Tab-separated table of C-alpha atoms in Angstrom:
chain	number	residue	atom	x	y	z
A	1	MET	CA	-3.514	125.462	-72.982
A	2	PRO	CA	-5.887	125.993	-69.862
A	3	THR	CA	-9.549	125.821	-70.712
A	4	HIS	CA	-12.194	128.284	-69.930
A	5	PRO	CA	-14.221	127.262	-66.545
A	6	LEU	CA	-17.230	126.819	-68.171
A	7	GLN	CA	-15.895	124.059	-70.681
A	8	ARG	CA	-15.206	122.017	-67.303
A	9	CYS	CA	-18.848	121.692	-66.967
A	10	GLY	CA	-19.840	121.524	-70.561
A	11	SER	CA	-21.295	125.061	-71.151
A	12	HIS	CA	-18.949	127.296	-72.892
A	13	ASP	CA	-21.429	130.161	-74.164
A	14	ALA	CA	-22.007	133.764	-73.890
A	15	ARG	CA	-25.485	132.817	-72.814
A	16	THR	CA	-24.464	130.921	-69.670
A	17	LEU	CA	-22.041	133.862	-68.737
A	18	GLY	CA	-24.938	136.386	-69.280
A	19	GLU	CA	-27.028	134.225	-66.990
A	20	ILE	CA	-24.423	134.100	-64.204
A	21	THR	CA	-24.057	137.974	-64.503
A	22	ALA	CA	-27.619	138.550	-64.171
A	23	ALA	CA	-27.922	136.087	-61.120
A	24	ILE	CA	-25.280	138.053	-59.376
A	25	GLY	CA	-27.110	141.121	-59.778
A	26	ARG	CA	-30.276	139.348	-58.342
A	27	VAL	CA	-28.783	137.677	-55.332
A	28	LEU	CA	-26.108	140.156	-54.319
A	29	GLY	CA	-27.021	142.882	-52.026
A	30	PRO	CA	-25.367	145.345	-49.733
A	31	GLU	CA	-24.590	142.375	-47.007
A	32	PRO	CA	-21.068	140.975	-47.607
A	33	LEU	CA	-21.168	137.413	-48.742
A	34	THR	CA	-18.026	135.140	-49.149
A	35	ARG	CA	-17.215	133.596	-52.643
A	36	ALA	CA	-18.643	130.174	-51.358
A	37	GLU	CA	-21.922	132.171	-50.114
A	38	LEU	CA	-22.161	134.001	-53.648
A	39	VAL	CA	-21.562	130.767	-55.578
A	40	GLU	CA	-24.164	128.886	-53.263
A	41	ARG	CA	-26.802	131.708	-54.176
A	42	VAL	CA	-26.090	132.009	-57.895
A	43	VAL	CA	-26.391	127.987	-58.180
A	44	ALA	CA	-29.798	127.971	-56.228
A	45	ASP	CA	-30.829	130.930	-58.371
A	46	LEU	CA	-30.244	129.482	-61.620
A	47	GLY	CA	-30.802	125.897	-60.692
A	48	ARG	CA	-27.271	124.909	-62.264
A	49	PRO	CA	-25.295	122.694	-59.664
A	50	GLU	CA	-22.743	122.392	-62.497
A	51	LEU	CA	-21.866	125.809	-62.248
A	52	ALA	CA	-20.365	125.715	-58.777
A	53	GLU	CA	-17.011	124.344	-59.515
A	54	PRO	CA	-16.102	126.786	-62.247
A	55	MET	CA	-17.398	129.850	-60.212
A	56	ALA	CA	-15.611	128.835	-57.030
A	57	THR	CA	-12.472	128.809	-58.983
A	58	SER	CA	-12.367	131.553	-61.471
A	59	TRP	CA	-12.479	135.355	-60.860
A	60	GLY	CA	-11.945	136.944	-64.325
A	61	MET	CA	-13.995	134.947	-66.604
A	62	LEU	CA	-16.955	134.350	-64.282
A	63	LEU	CA	-17.215	137.289	-61.845
A	64	GLU	CA	-15.433	140.024	-63.752
A	65	PRO	CA	-18.595	140.851	-66.035
A	66	ALA	CA	-20.514	141.159	-63.060
A	67	ALA	CA	-18.330	143.886	-61.677
A	68	ALA	CA	-18.321	145.624	-65.110
A	69	HIS	CA	-21.983	145.767	-65.294
A	70	GLY	CA	-21.915	147.559	-61.632
A	71	PHE	CA	-23.336	144.354	-59.581
A	72	LEU	CA	-20.544	143.245	-57.837
A	73	ARG	CA	-17.623	144.761	-56.102
A	74	SER	CA	-15.121	143.375	-53.436
A	75	GLY	CA	-16.279	144.034	-49.884
A	76	PRO	CA	-14.475	143.514	-46.775
A	77	ASP	CA	-12.136	140.620	-45.910
A	78	GLY	CA	-12.276	138.990	-49.356
A	79	THR	CA	-15.839	139.157	-49.669
A	80	PHE	CA	-18.235	140.722	-52.437
A	81	VAL	CA	-21.098	143.243	-52.214
A	82	HIS	CA	-23.532	144.871	-54.830
A	83	PRO	CA	-22.491	148.532	-54.914
A	84	GLY	CA	-26.098	149.879	-55.008
A	85	PRO	CA	-27.513	152.093	-57.508
A	86	LEU	CA	-24.653	154.261	-58.733
A	87	GLU	CA	-25.677	158.225	-59.305
A	88	ARG	CA	-24.373	159.697	-62.331
A	89	PRO	CA	-22.637	162.945	-61.671
A	90	ASP	CA	-23.696	166.004	-63.377
A	91	THR	CA	-21.134	166.268	-66.202
A	92	ASP	CA	-21.170	169.944	-66.409
A	93	ALA	CA	-20.456	170.344	-62.473
A	94	ALA	CA	-17.817	167.778	-62.699
A	95	ASN	CA	-16.015	169.410	-65.445
A	96	ARG	CA	-16.155	172.847	-63.667
A	97	GLU	CA	-14.921	171.410	-60.745
A	98	ILE	CA	-11.887	169.789	-62.548
A	99	LEU	CA	-11.381	172.966	-64.176
A	100	LEU	CA	-11.337	175.066	-60.945
A	101	ARG	CA	-8.819	172.625	-59.429
A	102	PHE	CA	-6.738	172.784	-62.237
A	103	LEU	CA	-6.766	176.986	-61.890
A	104	ARG	CA	-6.230	176.593	-58.171
A	105	ALA	CA	-3.190	174.283	-58.561
A	106	ASN	CA	-1.693	175.879	-61.957
A	107	GLY	CA	-3.253	179.318	-62.413
A	108	PRO	CA	-3.571	182.028	-63.410
A	109	ALA	CA	-3.887	180.411	-66.851
A	110	ASP	CA	-5.127	181.281	-70.429
A	111	ALA	CA	-7.295	179.364	-72.565
A	112	GLU	CA	-4.352	178.071	-74.298
A	113	ASP	CA	-3.184	176.571	-71.092
A	114	VAL	CA	-6.358	175.249	-70.417
A	115	GLY	CA	-6.972	173.836	-73.560
A	116	ARG	CA	-3.201	172.281	-73.592
A	117	TRP	CA	-3.950	170.672	-70.325
A	118	TRP	CA	-7.446	169.652	-71.291
A	119	GLY	CA	-6.384	168.114	-74.723
A	120	GLU	CA	-8.439	170.654	-76.618
A	121	ARG	CA	-7.914	173.942	-78.426
A	122	ALA	CA	-8.441	177.091	-76.903
A	123	THR	CA	-11.853	177.806	-78.088
A	124	PRO	CA	-13.554	175.117	-76.415
A	125	ALA	CA	-11.534	175.965	-73.233
A	126	LYS	CA	-12.543	179.230	-73.344
A	127	ARG	CA	-16.313	178.442	-73.289
A	128	ARG	CA	-15.411	176.244	-70.290
A	129	LEU	CA	-13.773	179.296	-68.441
A	130	THR	CA	-16.585	181.610	-69.246
A	131	ALA	CA	-19.110	179.211	-67.762
A	132	ALA	CA	-17.157	178.610	-64.774
A	133	PRO	CA	-16.974	180.752	-61.819
A	134	VAL	CA	-13.658	182.513	-62.849
A	135	GLU	CA	-12.317	185.995	-62.719
A	136	ALA	CA	-10.071	187.400	-65.330
A	137	VAL	CA	-6.773	188.972	-64.322
A	138	ASP	CA	-4.349	190.835	-66.140
A	139	ILE	CA	-0.717	190.117	-65.516
A	140	GLU	CA	1.740	192.716	-67.201
A	141	GLY	CA	-0.480	192.618	-70.400
A	142	TRP	CA	-1.022	188.992	-70.262
A	143	SER	CA	-4.890	188.159	-69.772
A	144	ALA	CA	-5.506	184.815	-67.821
A	145	TRP	CA	-7.812	183.383	-65.325
A	146	VAL	CA	-8.194	182.200	-61.874
A	147	ALA	CA	-10.782	180.741	-59.927
A	148	ALA	CA	-13.079	183.386	-58.609
A	149	GLU	CA	-12.746	182.304	-54.824
A	150	ASP	CA	-8.936	182.847	-55.147
A	151	THR	CA	-9.224	186.613	-56.442
A	152	GLU	CA	-8.896	187.586	-52.866
A	153	ASP	CA	-5.421	185.956	-52.797
A	154	THR	CA	-3.902	187.635	-55.555
A	155	ASP	CA	-2.143	190.983	-55.806
A	156	ALA	CA	-2.728	193.733	-58.176
A	157	ARG	CA	-1.044	192.158	-60.703
A	158	GLY	CA	-2.829	188.893	-60.666
A	159	HIS	CA	-0.101	187.072	-58.792
A	160	PRO	CA	-0.728	185.072	-55.714
A	161	GLY	CA	-1.042	186.754	-52.571
A	162	ARG	CA	1.773	186.457	-49.949
A	163	GLY	CA	-0.955	185.749	-47.194
């Protein structure tokens, strides 16, 4: 059974892995570094030369936590870079855009359709619809919704226009 890379240097513990992860966050910037350069900087930052060999040979065990924390991503030509500060999207705006894309691709749709697609019931789906820039359409007695910007492309019955 293969040993954990840190066991080969006598320090297999979560604390050491946390130190490596934090060091990667400190030493890696937007300038691409090769794996050897990254290892060199982490070893220097921590003052732990015994970590050089396991860091140089293991991806998942020692570098993946840094990627999961947003400190590391793959750069060009097998290098690594820090992704920089990540902007958190506006959830309401993102959900609204997803809904509009669904309607553009699949509309007209009613709250049942939207709820089924979204994986929720019709009531929360109807709240999504009423908060979004959509237009109600009536298709032979069936009430549904389309993205507001698409209403110019529908005929009197709410069917897509023939442009």
